[in-house]
Coordinates of C-alpha atoms in Angstrom, one line a residue:
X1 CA 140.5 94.5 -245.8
X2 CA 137.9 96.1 -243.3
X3 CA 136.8 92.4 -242.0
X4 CA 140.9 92.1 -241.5
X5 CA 141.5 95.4 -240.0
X6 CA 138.7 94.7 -237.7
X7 CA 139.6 91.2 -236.4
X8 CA 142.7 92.6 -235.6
X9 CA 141.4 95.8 -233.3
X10 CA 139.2 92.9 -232.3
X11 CA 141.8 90.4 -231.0
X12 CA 144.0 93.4 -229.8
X13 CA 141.2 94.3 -227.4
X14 CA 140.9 90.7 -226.2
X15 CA 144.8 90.8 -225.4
X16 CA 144.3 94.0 -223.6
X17 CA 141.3 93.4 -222.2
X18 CA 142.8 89.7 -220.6
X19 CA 146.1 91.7 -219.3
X20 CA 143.8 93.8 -217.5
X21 CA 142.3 90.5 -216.4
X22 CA 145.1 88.9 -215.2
X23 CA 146.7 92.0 -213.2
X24 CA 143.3 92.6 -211.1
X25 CA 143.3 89.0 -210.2
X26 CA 146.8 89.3 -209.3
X27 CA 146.3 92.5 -207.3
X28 CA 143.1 90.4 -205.4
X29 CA 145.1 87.6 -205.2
X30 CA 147.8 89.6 -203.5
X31 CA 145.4 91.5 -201.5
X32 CA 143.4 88.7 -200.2
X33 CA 147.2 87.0 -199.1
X34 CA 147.6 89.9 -196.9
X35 CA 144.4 89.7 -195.7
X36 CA 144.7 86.3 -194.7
X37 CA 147.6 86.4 -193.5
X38 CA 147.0 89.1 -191.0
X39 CA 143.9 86.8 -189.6
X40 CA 145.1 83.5 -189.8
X41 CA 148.8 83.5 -188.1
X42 CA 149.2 81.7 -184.7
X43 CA 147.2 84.2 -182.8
X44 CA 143.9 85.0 -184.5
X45 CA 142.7 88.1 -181.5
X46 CA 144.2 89.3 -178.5
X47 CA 146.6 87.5 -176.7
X48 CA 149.5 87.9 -174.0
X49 CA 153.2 88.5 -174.4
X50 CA 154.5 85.6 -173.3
X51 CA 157.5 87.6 -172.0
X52 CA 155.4 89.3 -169.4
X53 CA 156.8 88.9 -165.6
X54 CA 154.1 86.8 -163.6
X55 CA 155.9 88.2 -160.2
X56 CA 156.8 91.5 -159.2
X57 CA 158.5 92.3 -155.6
X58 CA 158.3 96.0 -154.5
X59 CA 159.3 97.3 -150.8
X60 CA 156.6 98.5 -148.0
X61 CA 155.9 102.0 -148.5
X62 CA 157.1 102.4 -152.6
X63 CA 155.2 102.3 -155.5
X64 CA 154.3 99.0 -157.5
X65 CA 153.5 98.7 -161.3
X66 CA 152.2 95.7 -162.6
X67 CA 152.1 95.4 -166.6
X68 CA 150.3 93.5 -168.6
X69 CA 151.1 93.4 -172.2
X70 CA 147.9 92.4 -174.6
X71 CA 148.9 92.7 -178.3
X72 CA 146.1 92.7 -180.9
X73 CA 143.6 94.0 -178.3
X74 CA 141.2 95.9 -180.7
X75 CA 138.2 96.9 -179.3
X76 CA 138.4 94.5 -176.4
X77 CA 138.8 96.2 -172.8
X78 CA 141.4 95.2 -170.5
X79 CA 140.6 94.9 -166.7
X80 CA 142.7 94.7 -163.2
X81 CA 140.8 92.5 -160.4
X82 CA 142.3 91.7 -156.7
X83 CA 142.5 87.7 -156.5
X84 CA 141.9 88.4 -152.8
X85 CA 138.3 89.5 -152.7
X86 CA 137.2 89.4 -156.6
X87 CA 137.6 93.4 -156.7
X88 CA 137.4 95.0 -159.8
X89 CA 140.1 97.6 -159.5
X90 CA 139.9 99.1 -162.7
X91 CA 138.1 98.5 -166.4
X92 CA 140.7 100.3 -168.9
X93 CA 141.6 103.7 -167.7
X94 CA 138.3 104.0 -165.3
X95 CA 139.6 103.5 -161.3
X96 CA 136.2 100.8 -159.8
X97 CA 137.8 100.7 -156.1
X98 CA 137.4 103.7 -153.7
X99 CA 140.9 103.6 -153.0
X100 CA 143.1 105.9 -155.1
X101 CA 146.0 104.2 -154.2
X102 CA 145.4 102.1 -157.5
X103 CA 145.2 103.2 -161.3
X104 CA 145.5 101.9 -164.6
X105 CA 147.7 103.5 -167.4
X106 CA 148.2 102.2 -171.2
X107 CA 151.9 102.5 -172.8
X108 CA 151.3 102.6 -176.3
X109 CA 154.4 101.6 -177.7
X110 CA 154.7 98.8 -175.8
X111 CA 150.6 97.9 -175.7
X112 CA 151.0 97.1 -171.7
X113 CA 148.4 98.4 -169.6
X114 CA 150.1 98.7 -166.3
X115 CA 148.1 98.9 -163.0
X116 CA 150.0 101.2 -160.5
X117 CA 150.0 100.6 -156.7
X118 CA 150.8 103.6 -154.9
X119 CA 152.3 103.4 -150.9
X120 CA 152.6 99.9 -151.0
X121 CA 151.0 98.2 -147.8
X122 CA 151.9 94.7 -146.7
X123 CA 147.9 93.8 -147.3
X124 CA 148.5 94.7 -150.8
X125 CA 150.6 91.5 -151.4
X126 CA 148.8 88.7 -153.1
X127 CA 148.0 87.8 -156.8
X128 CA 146.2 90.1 -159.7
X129 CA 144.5 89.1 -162.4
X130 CA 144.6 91.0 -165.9
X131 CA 141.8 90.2 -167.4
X132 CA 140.7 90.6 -171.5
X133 CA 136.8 90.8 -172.5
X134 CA 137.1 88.4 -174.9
X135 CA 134.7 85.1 -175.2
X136 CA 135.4 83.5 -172.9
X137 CA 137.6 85.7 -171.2
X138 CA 141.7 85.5 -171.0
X139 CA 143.9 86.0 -167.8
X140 CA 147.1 87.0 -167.0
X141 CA 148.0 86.7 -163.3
X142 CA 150.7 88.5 -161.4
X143 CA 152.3 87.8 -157.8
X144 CA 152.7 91.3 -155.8
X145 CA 155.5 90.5 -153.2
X146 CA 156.1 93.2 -150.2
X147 CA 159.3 92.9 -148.7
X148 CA 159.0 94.5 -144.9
X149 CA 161.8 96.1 -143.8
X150 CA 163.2 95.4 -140.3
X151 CA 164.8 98.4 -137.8
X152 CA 166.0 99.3 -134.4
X153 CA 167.7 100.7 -132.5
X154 CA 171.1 98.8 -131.1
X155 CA 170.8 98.3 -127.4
X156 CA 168.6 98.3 -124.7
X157 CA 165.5 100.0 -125.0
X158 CA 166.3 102.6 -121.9
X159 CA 169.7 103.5 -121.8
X160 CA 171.3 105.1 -118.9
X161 CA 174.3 107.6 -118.9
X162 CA 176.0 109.7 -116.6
X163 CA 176.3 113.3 -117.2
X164 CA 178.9 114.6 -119.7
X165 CA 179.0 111.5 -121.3
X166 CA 179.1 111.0 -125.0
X167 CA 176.0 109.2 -126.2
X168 CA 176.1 106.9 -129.3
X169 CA 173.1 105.8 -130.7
X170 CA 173.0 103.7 -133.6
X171 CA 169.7 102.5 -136.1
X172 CA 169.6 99.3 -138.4
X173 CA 167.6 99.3 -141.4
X174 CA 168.3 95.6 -142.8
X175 CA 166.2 93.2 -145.2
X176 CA 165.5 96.8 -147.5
X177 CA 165.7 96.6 -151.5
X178 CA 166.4 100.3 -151.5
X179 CA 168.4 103.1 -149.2
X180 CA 166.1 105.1 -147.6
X181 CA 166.2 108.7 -148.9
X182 CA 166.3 110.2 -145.7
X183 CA 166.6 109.2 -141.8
X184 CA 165.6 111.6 -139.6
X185 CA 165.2 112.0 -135.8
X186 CA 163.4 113.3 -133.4
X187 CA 163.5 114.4 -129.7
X188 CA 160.0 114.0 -127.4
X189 CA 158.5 114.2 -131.0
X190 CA 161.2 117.5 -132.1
X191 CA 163.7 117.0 -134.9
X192 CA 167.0 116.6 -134.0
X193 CA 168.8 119.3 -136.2
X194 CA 172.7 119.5 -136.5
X195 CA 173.3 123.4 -135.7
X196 CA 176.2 122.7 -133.5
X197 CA 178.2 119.8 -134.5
X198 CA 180.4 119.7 -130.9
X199 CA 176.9 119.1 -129.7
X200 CA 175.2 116.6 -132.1
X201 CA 176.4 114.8 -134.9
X202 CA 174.1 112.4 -137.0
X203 CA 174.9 110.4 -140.0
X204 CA 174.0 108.1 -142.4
X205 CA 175.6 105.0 -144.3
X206 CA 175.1 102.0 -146.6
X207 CA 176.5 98.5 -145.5
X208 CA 176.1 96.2 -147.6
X209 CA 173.6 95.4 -150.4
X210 CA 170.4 95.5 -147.9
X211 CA 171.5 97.3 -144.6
X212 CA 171.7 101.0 -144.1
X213 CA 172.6 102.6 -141.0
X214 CA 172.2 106.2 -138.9
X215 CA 174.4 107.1 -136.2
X216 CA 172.9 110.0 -133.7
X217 CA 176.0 110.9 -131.8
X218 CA 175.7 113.4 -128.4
X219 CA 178.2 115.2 -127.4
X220 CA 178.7 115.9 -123.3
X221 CA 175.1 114.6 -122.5
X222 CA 173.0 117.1 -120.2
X223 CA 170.0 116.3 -118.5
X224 CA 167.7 118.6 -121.2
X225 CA 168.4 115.2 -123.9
X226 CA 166.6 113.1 -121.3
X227 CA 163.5 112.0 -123.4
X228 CA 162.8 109.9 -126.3
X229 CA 164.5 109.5 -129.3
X230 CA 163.2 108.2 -132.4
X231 CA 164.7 107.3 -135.5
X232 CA 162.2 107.9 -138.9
X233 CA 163.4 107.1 -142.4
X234 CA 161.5 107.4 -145.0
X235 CA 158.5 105.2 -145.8
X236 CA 159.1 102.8 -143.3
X237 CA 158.2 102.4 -139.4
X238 CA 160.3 103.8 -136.9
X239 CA 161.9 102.6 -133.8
X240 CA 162.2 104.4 -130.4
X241 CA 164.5 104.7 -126.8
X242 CA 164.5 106.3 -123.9
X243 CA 167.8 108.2 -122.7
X244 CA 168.3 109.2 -118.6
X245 CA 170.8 111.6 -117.8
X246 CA 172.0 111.2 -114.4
X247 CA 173.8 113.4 -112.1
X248 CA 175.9 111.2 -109.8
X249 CA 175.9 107.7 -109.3
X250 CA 173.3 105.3 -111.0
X251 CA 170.2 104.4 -109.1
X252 CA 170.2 101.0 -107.9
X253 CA 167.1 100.0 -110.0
X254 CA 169.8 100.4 -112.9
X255 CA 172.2 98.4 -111.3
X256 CA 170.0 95.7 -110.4
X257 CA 168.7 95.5 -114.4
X258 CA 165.5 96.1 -115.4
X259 CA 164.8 92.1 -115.8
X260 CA 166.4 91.3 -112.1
X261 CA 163.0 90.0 -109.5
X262 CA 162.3 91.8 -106.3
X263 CA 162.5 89.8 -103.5
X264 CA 159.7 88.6 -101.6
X265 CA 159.1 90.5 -98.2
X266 CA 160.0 88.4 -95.5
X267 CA 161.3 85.8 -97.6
X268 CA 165.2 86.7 -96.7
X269 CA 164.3 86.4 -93.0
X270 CA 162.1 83.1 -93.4
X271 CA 165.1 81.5 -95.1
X272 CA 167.7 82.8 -92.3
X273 CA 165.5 81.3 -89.4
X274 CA 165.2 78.1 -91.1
X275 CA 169.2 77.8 -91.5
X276 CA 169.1 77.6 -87.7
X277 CA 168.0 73.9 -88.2
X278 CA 171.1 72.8 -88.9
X279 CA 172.3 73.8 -85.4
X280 CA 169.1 74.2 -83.3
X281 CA 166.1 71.4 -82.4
X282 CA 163.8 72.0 -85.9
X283 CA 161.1 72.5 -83.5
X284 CA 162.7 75.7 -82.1
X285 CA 164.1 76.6 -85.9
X286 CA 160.6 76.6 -87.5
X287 CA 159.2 78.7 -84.3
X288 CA 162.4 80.9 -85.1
X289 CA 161.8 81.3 -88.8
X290 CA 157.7 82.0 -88.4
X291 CA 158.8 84.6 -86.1
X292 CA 161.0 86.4 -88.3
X293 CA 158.6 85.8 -90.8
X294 CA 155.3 87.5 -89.3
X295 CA 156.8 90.3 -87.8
X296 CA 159.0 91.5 -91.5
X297 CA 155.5 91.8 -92.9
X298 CA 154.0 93.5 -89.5
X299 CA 156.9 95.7 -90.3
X300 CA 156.5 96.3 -94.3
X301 CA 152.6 97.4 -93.6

């Protein structure tokens, strides 16, 4: 009976014993599936979100962000260089470029390490590498477009006026991705301020998808708004004219136009004498003509 009772605590133990057996290699065999399956999927390390943009377009003047999105980075660093000239602009959050125009931020949730270009400038357009310090290394390259904007002012670029006239001046912005926030102008380098809208009256407006325009409107023109007048907005170049004020009528340079030629001195009185050939000897008309000729510039000295 004790050779009985002890076989059986005996084979009990086996039983329990294997069970024990069989859920620790189920546990490892569970475990090690994880493991493996963490480290052997399609990507085995770092590697790009396909998704990410490989062009980015920002205006002259705004700010540009370039991401880069690195999943599975680990330990690895991420770096920004300028196709351009090879320049490292920055390793991870550390700025290499003495230029603090550019840094480099990480948004966790998204793992995208973003390099930031601050007051864009059209020599900022060209291509950027992200690059991964893997072995060998990995590269993700993005396109930075600047779009320039184009403005002026309608007309000619001295305008004349008589005074008490009503003076109109009008400023394109075209080929913009965004309305500027402001437009302001300014007078021999002064604002223009609207304190007395009978006086001045300035406005601004969107037309279309890309054009904006500012209207600078004067009321009864004086000669004190002779000068120049300059239209600003913001982050962009500006454009300038000049405005005369005149008290009676307009000078004859005005009339003429500023692209009409001045005649040649002694050139109106050549041309007369030698129209006398066609009713004189030619001998006579040429003596005529270098006559006329001589003494118009004995005259204009």
């Amino acid at each position: 009976m004790k050779t009985l009772g002890a076989a059986t605590t005996t084979s009990s133990g086996v039983v329990a014993m294997t069970f024990c057996v069989l859920i620790f290699l189920q546990l490892c065999t569970g475990g090690e599936a994880a493991v493996v399956k963490r480290f052997t999927g399609l990507y085995t390390g770092p590697y790009f979100d396909p998704t990410t943009t490989t062009n980015i377009t920002t205006q002259l003047g705004t700010h540009a962000y370039l991401p880069c999105k690195v999943k599975q980075l680990g330990n690895k660093s991420v770096s920004w260089i300028r196709r351009r000239d090879a320049h490292i602009l920055t390793v991870d959050r550390f700025t290499f470029i003495a230029d603090d125009r550019f840094q480099a931020f990480l948004v966790d949730s998204t793992d995208t390490w973003t390099l930031q270009v601050k007051y864009v400038q059209p020599r900022d357009a060209g291509q950027y590498e992200c690059q991964v310090s893997t072995e060998p290394k990995m590269s993700h390259f993005i396109t930075l477009n600047v779009v320039v904007p184009k403005i002026e002012i309608l007309g000619e670029s001295e305008i004349y006026v008589k005074t008490g006239s009503t003076v109109s001046l009008k400023c394109v912005i075209t080929q913009s991705l965004e309305e500027p926030a402001y437009i302001f102008w300014y007078h021999d380098g002064n604002r223009v301020l609207e304190f007395d809208r009978s006086l001045i009256n300035i406005n601004m407006e969107p037309v279309g998808t890309d054009t904006t325009v500012s209207t600078l409107v004067i009321f009864h023109a004086h000669p004190e708004d002779n000068g120049n007048y300059t239209c600003s907005p913001s982050n962009l170049d500006s454009a300038s004219v000049v405005l005369h004020v005149l008290n009676g009528e307009y000078p004859a340079a005005m009339q003429r136009g500023k692209n009409s030629a001045s005649p040649i001195p002694g050139w109106s009185h050549l041309s007369m004498g030698l129209g006398l050939a066609a009713c004189t000897p030619p001998r006579f008309a040429f003596a005529v003509a270098l006559s006329l000729a001589i003494l118009s510039q004995l005259l204009a000295t």
